[in-house]
Coordinates of C-alpha atoms in Angstrom, one line a residue:
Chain F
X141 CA 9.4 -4.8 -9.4
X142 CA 11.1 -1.4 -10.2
X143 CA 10.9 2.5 -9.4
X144 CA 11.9 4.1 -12.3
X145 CA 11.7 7.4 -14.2
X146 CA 9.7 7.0 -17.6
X147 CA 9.6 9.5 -20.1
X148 CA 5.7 9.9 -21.4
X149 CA 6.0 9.1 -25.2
X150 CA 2.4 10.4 -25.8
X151 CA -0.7 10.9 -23.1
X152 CA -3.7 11.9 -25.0
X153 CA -7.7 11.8 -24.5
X154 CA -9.4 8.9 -25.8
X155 CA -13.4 10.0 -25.3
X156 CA -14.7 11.5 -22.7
X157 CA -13.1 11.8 -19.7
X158 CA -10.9 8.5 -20.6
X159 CA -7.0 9.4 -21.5
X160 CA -4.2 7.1 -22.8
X161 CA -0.5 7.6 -22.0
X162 CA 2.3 5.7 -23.1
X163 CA 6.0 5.5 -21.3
X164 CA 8.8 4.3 -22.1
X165 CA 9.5 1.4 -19.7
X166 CA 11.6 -1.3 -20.8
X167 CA 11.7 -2.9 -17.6
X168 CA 8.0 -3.0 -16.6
X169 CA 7.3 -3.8 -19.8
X170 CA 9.2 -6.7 -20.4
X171 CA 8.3 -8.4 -17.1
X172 CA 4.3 -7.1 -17.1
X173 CA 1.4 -9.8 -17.4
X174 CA -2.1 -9.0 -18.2
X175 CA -3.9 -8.1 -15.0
X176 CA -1.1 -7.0 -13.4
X177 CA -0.5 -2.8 -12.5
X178 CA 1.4 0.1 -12.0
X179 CA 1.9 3.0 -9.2
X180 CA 2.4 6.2 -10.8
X181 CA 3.1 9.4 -9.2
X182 CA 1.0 11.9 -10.8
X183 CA 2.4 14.7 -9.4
X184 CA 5.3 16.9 -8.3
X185 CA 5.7 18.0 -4.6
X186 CA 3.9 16.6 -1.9
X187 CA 0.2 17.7 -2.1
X188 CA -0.8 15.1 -4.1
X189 CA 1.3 12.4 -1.8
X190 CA -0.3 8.7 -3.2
X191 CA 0.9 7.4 -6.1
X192 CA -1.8 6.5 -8.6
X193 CA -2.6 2.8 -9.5
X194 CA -3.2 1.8 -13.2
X195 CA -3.7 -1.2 -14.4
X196 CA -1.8 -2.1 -17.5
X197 CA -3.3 -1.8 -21.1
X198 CA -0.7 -3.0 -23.0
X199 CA 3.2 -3.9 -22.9
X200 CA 5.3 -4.2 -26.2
X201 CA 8.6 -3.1 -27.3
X202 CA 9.7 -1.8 -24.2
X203 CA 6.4 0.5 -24.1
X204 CA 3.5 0.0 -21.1
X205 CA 0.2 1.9 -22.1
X206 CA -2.5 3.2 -19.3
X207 CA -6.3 3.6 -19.9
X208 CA -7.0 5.9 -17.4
X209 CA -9.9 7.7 -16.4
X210 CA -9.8 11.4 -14.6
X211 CA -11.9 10.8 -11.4
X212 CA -9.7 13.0 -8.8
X213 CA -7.4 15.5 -8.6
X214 CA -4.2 12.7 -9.3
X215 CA -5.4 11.8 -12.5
X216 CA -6.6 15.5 -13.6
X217 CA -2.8 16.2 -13.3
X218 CA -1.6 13.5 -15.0
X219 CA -3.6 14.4 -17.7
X220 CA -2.1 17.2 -18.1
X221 CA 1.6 16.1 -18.7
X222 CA 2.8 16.5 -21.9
X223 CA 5.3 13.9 -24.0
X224 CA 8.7 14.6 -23.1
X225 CA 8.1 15.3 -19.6
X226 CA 8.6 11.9 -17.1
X227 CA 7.2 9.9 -13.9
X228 CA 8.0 7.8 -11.4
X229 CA 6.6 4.4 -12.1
X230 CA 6.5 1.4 -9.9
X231 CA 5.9 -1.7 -11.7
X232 CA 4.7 -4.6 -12.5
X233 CA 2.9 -4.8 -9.4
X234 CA 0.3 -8.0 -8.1
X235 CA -0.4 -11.2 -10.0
X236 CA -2.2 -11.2 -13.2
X237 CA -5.1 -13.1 -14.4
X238 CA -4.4 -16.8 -14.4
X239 CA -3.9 -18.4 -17.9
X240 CA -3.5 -21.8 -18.7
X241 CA -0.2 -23.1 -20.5
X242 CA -0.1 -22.1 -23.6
X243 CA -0.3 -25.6 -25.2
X244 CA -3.7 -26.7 -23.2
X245 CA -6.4 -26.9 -25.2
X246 CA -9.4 -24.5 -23.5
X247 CA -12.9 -23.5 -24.5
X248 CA -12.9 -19.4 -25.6
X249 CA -12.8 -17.5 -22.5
X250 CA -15.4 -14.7 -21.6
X251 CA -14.1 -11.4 -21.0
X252 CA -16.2 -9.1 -19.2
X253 CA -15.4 -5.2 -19.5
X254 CA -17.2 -2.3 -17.3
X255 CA -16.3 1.7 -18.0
X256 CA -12.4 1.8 -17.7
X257 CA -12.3 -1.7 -16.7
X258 CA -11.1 -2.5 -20.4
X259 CA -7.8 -1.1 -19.8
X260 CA -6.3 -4.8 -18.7
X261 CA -8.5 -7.1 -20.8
X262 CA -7.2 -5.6 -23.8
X263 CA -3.7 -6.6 -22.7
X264 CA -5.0 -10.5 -22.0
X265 CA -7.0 -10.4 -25.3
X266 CA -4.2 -9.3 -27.1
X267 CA -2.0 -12.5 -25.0
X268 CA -5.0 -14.8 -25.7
X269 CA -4.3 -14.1 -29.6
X270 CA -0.9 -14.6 -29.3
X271 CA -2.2 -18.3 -28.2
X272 CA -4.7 -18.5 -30.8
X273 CA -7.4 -18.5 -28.7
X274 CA -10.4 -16.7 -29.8
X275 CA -12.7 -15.1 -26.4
X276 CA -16.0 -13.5 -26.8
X277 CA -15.6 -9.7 -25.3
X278 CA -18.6 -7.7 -23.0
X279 CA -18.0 -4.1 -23.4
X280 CA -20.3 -2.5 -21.3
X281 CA -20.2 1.0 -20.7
X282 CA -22.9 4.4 -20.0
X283 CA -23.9 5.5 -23.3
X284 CA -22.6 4.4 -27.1
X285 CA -19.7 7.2 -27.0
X286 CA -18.5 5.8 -24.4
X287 CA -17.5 2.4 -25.4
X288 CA -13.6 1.8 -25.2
X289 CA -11.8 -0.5 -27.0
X290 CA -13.8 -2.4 -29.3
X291 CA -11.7 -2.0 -32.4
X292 CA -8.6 -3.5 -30.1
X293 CA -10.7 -6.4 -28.9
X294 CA -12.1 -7.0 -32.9
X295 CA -8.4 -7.0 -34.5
X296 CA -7.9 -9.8 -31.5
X297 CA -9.6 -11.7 -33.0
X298 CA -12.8 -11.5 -30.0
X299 CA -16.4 -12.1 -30.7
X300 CA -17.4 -8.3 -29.1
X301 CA -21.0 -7.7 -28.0
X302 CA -21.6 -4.6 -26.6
X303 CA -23.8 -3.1 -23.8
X304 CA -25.1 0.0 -22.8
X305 CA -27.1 1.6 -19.6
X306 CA -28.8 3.9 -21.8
X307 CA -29.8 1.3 -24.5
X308 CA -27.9 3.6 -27.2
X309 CA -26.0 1.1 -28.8
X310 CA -26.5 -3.2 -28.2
X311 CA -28.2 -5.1 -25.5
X312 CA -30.0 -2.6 -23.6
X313 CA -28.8 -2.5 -19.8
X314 CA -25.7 -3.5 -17.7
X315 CA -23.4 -5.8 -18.9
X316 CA -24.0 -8.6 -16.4
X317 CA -27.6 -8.8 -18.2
X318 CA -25.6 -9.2 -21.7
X319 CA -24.3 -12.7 -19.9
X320 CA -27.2 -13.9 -18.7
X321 CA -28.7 -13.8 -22.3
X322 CA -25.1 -14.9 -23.9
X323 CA -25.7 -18.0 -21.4
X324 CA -29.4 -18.2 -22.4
X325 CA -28.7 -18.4 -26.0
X326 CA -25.8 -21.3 -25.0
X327 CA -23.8 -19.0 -27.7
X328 CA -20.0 -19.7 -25.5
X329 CA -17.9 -22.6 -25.0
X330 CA -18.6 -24.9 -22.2
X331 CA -16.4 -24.6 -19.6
X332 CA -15.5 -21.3 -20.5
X333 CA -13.9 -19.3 -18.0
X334 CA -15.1 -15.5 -17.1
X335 CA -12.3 -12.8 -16.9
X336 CA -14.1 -9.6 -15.3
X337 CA -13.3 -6.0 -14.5
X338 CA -15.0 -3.1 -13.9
X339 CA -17.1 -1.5 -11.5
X340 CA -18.0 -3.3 -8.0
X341 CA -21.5 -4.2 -8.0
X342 CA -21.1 -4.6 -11.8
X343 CA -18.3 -7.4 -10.9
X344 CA -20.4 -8.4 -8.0
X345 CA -23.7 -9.4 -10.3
X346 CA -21.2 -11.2 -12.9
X347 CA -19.9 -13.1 -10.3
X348 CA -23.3 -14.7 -8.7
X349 CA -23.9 -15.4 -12.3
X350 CA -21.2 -17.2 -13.1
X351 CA -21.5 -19.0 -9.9
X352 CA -25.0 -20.0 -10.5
X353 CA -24.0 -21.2 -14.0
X354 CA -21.2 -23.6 -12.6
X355 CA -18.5 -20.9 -14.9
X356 CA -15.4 -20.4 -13.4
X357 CA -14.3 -16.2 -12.9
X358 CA -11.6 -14.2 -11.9
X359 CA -12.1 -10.2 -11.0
X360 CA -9.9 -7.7 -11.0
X361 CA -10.5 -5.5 -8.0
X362 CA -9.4 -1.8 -7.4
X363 CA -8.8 -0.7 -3.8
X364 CA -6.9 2.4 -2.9
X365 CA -3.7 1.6 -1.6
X366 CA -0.7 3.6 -0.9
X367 CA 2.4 1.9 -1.5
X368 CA 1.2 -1.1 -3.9
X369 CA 4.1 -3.4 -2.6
X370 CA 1.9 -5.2 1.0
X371 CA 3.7 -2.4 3.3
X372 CA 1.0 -0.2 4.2
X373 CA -2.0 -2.9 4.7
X374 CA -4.9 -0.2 3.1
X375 CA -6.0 -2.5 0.9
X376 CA -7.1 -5.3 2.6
X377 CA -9.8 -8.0 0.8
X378 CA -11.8 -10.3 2.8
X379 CA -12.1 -14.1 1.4
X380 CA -15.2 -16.1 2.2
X381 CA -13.0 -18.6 4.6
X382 CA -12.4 -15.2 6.8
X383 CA -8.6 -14.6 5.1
X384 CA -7.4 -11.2 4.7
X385 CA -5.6 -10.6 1.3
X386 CA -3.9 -7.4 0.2
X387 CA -5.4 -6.2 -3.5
X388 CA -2.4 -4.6 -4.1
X389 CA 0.1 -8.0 -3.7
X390 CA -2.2 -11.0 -3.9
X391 CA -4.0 -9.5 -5.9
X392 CA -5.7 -7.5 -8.1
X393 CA -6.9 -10.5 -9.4
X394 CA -9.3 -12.9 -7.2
X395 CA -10.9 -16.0 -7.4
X396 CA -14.4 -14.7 -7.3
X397 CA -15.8 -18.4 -5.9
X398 CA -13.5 -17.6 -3.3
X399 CA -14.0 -13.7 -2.4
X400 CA -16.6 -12.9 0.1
X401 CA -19.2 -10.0 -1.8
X402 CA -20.6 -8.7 1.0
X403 CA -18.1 -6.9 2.0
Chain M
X197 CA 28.6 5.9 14.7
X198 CA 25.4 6.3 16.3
X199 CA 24.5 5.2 19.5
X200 CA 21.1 4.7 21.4
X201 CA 21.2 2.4 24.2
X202 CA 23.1 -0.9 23.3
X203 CA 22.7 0.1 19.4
X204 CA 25.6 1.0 17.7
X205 CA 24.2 2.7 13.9
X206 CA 25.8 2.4 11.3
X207 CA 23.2 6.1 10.4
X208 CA 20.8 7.8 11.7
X209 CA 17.7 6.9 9.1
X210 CA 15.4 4.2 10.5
X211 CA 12.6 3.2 8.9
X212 CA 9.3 3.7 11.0
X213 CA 6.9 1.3 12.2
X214 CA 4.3 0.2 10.0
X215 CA 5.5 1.8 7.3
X216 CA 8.3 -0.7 5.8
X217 CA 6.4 -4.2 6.9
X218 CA 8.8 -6.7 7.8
X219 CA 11.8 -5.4 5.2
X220 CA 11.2 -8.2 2.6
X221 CA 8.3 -5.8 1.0
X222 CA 11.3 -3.4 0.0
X223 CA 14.0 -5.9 -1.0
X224 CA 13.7 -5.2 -4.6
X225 CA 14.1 -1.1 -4.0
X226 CA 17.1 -0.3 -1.7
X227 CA 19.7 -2.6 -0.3
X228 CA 18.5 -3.1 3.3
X229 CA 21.8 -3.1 5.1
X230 CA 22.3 0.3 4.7
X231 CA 19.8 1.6 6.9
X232 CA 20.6 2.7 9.9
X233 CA 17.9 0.4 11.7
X234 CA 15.0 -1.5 10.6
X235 CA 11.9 -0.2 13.1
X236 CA 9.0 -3.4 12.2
X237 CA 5.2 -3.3 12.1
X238 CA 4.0 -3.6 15.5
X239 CA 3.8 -7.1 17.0
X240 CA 1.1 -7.8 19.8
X241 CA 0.3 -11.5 21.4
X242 CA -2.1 -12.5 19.4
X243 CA -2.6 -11.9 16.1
X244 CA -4.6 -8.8 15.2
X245 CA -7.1 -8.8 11.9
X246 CA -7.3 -5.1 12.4
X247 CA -9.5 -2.5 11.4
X248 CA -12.6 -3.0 8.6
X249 CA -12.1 -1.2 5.3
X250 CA -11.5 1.6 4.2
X251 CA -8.8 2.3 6.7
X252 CA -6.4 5.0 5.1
X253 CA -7.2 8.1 2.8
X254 CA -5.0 10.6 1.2
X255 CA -5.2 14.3 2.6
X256 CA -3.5 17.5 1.2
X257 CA 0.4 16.7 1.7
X258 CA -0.8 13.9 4.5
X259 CA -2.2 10.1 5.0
X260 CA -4.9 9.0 7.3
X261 CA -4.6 5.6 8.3
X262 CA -6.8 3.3 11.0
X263 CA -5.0 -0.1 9.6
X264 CA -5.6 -1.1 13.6
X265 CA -2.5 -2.9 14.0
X266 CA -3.4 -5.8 11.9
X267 CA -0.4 -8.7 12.3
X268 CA -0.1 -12.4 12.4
X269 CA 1.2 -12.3 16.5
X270 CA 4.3 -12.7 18.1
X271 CA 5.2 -16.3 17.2
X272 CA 4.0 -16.2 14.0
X273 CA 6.3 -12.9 13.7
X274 CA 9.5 -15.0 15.8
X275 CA 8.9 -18.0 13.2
X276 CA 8.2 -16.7 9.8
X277 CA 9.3 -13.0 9.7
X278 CA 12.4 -12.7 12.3
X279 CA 14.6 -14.9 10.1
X280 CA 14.8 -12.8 7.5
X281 CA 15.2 -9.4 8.8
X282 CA 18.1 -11.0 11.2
X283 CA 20.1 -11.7 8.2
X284 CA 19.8 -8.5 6.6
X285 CA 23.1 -7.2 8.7
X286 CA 21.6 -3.5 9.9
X287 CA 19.7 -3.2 13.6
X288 CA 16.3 -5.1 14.0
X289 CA 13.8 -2.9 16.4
X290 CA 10.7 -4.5 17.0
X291 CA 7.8 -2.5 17.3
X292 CA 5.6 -4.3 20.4
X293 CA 1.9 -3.2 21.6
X294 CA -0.2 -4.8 24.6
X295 CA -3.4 -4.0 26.1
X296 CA -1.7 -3.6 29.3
X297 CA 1.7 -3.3 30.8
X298 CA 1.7 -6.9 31.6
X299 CA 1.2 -8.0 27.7
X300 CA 3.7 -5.5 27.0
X301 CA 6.4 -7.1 29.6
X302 CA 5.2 -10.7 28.1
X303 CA 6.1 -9.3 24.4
X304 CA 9.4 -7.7 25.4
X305 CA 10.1 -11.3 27.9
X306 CA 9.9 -13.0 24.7
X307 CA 11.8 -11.0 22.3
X308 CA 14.8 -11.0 24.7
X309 CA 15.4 -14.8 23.9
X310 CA 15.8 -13.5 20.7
X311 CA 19.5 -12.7 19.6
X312 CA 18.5 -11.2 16.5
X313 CA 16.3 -8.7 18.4
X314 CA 18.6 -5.1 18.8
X315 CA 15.5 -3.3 20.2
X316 CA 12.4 -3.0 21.1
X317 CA 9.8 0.1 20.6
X318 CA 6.9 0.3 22.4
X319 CA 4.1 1.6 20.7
X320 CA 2.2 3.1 23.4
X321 CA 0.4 5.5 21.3
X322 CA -1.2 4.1 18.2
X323 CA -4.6 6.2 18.1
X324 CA -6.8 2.7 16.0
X325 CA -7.2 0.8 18.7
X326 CA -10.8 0.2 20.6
X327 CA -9.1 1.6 24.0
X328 CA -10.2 4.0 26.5
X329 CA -7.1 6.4 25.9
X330 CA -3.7 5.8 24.8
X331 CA -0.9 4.4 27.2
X332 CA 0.9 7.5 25.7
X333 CA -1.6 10.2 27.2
X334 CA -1.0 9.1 30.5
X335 CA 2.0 9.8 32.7
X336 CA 1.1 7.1 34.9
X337 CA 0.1 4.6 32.4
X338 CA 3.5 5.2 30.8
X339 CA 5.6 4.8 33.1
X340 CA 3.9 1.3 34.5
X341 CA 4.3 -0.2 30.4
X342 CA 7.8 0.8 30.8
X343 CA 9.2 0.3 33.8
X344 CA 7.2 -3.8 33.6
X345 CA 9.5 -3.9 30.2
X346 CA 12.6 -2.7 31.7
X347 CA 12.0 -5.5 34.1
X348 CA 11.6 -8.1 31.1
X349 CA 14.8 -7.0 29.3
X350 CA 18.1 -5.2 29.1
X351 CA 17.5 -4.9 25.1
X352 CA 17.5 -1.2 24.3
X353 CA 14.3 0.5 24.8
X354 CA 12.7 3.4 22.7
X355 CA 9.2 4.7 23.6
X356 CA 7.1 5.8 21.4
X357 CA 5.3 9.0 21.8
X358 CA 2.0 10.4 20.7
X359 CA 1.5 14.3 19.7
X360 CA -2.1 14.1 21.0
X361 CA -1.1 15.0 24.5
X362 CA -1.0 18.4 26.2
X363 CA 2.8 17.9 27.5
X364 CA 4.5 15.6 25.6
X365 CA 7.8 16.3 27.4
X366 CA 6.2 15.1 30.7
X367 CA 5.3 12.1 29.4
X368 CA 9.0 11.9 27.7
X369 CA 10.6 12.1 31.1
X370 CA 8.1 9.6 32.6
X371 CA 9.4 7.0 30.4
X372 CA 13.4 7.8 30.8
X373 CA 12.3 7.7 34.5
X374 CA 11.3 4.5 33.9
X375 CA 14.0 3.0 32.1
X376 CA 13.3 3.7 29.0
X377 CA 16.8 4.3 26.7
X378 CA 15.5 6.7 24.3
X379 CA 11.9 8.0 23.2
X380 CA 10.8 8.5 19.4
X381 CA 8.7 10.7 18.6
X382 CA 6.0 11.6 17.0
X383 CA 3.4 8.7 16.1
X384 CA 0.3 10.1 14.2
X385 CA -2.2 12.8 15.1
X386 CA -5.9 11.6 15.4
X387 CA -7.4 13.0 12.4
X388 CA -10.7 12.6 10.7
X389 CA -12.1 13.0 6.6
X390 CA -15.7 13.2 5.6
X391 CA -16.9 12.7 1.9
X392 CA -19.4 14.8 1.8
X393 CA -21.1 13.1 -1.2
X394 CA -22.3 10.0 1.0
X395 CA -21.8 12.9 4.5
X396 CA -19.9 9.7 6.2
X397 CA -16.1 9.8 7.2
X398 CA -13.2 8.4 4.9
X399 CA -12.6 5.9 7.1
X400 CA -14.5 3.2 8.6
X401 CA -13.1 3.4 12.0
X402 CA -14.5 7.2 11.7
X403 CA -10.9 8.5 12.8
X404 CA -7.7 7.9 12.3
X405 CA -3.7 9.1 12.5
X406 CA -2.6 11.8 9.8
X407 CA 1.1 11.7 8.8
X408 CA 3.2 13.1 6.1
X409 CA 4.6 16.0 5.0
X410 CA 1.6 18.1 6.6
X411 CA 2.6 17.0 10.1
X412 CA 6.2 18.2 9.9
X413 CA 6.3 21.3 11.5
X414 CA 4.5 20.3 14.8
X415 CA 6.5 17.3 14.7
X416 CA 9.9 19.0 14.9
X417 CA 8.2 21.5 17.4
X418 CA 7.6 18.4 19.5
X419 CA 11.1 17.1 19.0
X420 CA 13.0 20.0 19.7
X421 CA 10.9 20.4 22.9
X422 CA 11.7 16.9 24.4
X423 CA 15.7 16.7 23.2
X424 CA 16.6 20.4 25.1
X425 CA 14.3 18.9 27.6
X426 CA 15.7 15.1 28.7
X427 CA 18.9 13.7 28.5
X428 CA 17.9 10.2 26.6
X429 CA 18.2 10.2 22.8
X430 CA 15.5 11.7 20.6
X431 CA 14.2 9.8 17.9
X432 CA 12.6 12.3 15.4
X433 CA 9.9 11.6 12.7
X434 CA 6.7 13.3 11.2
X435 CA 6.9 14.1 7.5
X436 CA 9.9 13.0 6.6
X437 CA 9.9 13.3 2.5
X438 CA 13.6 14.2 2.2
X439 CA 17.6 14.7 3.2
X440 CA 16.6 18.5 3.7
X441 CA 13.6 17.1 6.3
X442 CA 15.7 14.7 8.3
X443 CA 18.2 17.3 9.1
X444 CA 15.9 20.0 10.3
X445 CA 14.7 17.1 13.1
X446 CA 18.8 16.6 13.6
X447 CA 19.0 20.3 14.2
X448 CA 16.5 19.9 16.2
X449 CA 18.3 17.9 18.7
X450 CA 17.1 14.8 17.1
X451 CA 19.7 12.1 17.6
X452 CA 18.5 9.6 15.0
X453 CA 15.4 10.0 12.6
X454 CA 12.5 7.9 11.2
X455 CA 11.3 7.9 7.8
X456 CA 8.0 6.7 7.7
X457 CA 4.8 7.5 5.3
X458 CA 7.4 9.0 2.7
X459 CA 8.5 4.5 2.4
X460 CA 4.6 4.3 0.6
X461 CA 5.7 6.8 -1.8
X462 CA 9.1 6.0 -2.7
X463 CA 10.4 2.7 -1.9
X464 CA 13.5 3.5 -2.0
X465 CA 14.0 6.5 -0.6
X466 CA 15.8 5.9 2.6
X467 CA 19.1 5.7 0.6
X468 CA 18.6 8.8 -0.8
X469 CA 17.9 10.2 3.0
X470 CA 21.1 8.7 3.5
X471 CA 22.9 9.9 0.6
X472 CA 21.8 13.2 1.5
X473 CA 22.9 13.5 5.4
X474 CA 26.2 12.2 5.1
X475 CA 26.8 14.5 2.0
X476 CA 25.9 17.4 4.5
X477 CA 27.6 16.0 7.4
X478 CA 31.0 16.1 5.2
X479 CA 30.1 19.3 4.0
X480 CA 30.0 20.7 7.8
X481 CA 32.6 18.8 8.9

């Protein structure tokens, strides 16, 4: 983990209300794993006093890349910074999803994307083809120009199926629906394990699937949190055994078998 | 050379409870051994699963927190945190909080077995706990914790004060009266947010302590108050964010100061606090 000053190489708007930026971060990205994340301070002065987590998109040649989405007053700022300018950038933060060794043969994973919940399972799809392993990809997202990512998941190598709420493009409905028919149809590997983010009770149906369906699934979880390094104990998660994890340092990415969804 | 009781500073930047966890958190970001003293989460008996979620929201230039002193308990702290922040070479405070002055003198008879213990705070005003009023907003109150933990140790004592008290120098001189060695000063201010899209507070304990930036200026009010007021050392912190802040709460009569919410947003910046002070020290001087 570092705090350092990263000079935006580009931050522009993907569709809708989604932006990308790109920094120049050798560090962060030399030592960033899928899953894993990134405090940013958005802004100058103290107003705006909590950094911003991100989780990472991508990480090459000394570059990390944010899909971000403008929901607040943080991220309407950092849209606005231009290339050039820089910002303070605490990283790699948490533990990313959990892959197996590289030389174990496994069946095609299923990765499970919700709204700006892409932005990290592009980064492990993109791993995943480094290993030469093949998953099927669930976009789901609001309406048909909203869909992120599916060219990225495509030149993968990723079977991508697509679902939206307003029945504009694909299976008509929420994602989580899209895996029950995908498990239906028997059309993935057995034994294939579920990598998820996105929204809460999006992540919270696609985990009582999986369960029910004997599939093994890891979430990625977004909390708010202040410092992102276990100091300030805002982010607490509740396991089903009564254990209290931190999203921001054993985390973002949970078990879902073990976390407790009531919560 | 700072002194404060039995401690001997090597600055006058601690870091302030519950905002720097047990030191290992911040390993990567500064070199620990340069602050001035290392101020712990608060420890209590047993351990504490604290406060259901959400417990902390941002505010303009402020935090509001109701974590609810969540720790693992005082041997759990002795055995599996202690080691490490006693080899760190800078003063280790530790940050105690009881229901009563009894499980406050049982925390500080404990701690004073322990050599790697400089200090003890007593948090006698943390506004997230299910209590009828803070220790802290009672003269009384305060000067029972204090004078039961004077009893229980000769460590250096610091009490910590809360701001949501009409005379906060009363209650200062209740605790010197008592034995305390030095009072710090200020915890947060209860506070409250309401979303008004779901019309339910931010937080799920409904209130909780506001910090930051936003606080400063009633927090140096407060400290200037109490150090022209008692002879003890002042401990000042509220909004720390810089070199420029810490001094005004030195000018204030501060003798040391705390850097506290300022640790979520930039890890490392108690070095640069104390970068900055000694640059202006010299520059006086």
């Amino acid at each position: 983990m570092k705090d350092i000053k990263a000079t935006i190489l580009s931050n522009v708007k993907v569709k809708g209300d989604y932006y990308k930026i790109i920094l120049d971060a050798v560090y962060i990205a030399k030592h960033a794993k899928p899953g894993q994340f990134v405090q940013v301070r958005c802004a100058s002065g103290t107003e705006i006093l909590f950094r911003r987590p991100f989780s990472i998109h991508r990480a090459r040649s000394g570059k990390i890349e944010m899909l971000y989405e403008v929901v607040g007053k943080g991220t309407e700022v950092l849209s606005c910074k231009r290339s050039g300018e820089c910002v303070d950038v605490l990283g790699p933060l948490g533990n990313g999803f959990t892959l197996l060794p590289p030389s174990t043969l496994h069946p095609s994973p299923i990765l499970i994307a919700g709204g700006i919940g892409t932005a990290p399972l592009v980064f492990l799809a993109e791993e995943l083809a480094k290993r030469k392993i093949k998953p099927i990809v669930l976009i789901g997202a609001r309406t048909k120009s909203l869909i992120l990512c599916e060219k990225d998941f495509k030149k993968a190598g990723a079977d991508v199926k697509i679902a939206t709420d307003d029945a504009s493009r694909g299976y008509k409905g929420f994602v989580s629906g899209l895996l029950e028919e995908v498990i239906k149809k028997g059309k993935y590997s057995q034994g294939a394990k579920v990598y998820c983010c996105g929204p809460d009770p999006m992540m919270k149906s696609i985990a009582s699937i999986c369960l029910k369906h004997g599939l093994k699934c890891e979430v990625s979880l977004e909390e708010t949190m202040a410092c992102g390094i276990g100091a300030c104990l805002g982010c607490v998660v509740k396991l089903k055994n009564g254990e209290q994890k931190l999203a921001c340092k054993d985390g973002p990415v949970f078990d879902a078998e073990k976390l407790s969804l009531e919560q | 050379m700072i002194t404060i009781g039995k401690l001997k500073l090597k600055n006058p930047v601690m870091v302030a409870s519950g905002t720097f966890g047990y030191a290992r958190e911040f390993e990567d970001f500064l070199d620990l051994k340069k602050l001035g003293a290392i101020v712990t989460k608060t420890i209590t008996l047993k351990p504490r699963q604290g406060n259901p979620m959400p417990r902390i929201c941002e505010t303009a230039s402020g935090m509001l927190n109701a974590i609810g002193l969540q720790n693992e308990g005082i041997e759990n702290f002795i055995n599996e945190k202690l080691p490490y922040l006693a080899k760190i070479g800078t003063s280790v405070i530790v940050s105690i909080s009881g229901n009563n002055a009894e499980e406050f003198s049982r925390l500080a008879k404990r701690l004073d077995k322990e050599k790697s213990v400089d200090g003890i705070e007593l948090n006698i005003s943390c506004p997230n706990i299910q209590a009828k009023g803070l220790v802290a907003q009672c003269p009384d109150a305060t000067y029972e914790v204090v004078e039961a933990v004077r009893k229980a140790t000769d460590k250096t004592i610091i009490t910590k004060l809360s701001p949501n008290v009409t005379d906060i120098v009363g209650i200062a001189k209740c605790a010197c009266n008592a034995g305390s060695d030095a009072v710090s000063l200020v915890n947060t201010f209860l506070g409250m947010v309401i979303d008004i899209n779901t019309e339910k507070p931010k937080l799920a304990n409904v209130t909780g302590g506001l910090s930051g930036p936003c606080i400063k200026p009633i927090a140096l009010r407060m400290v200037w108050e109490v150090a022209k007021n008692i002879d003890k050392p002042v401990i000042g912190m509220g909004g720390i964010m810089s070199a420029e802040d810490a001094i005004e709460f030195l000018l204030a009569g501060a003798k040391a100061v705390q850097v506290g919410t300022a640790n979520f947003v930039e890890p490392g910046i108690c070095e640069k606090i104390i970068k900055g002070i000694d640059k202006w020290t010299k520059k006086k001087s």
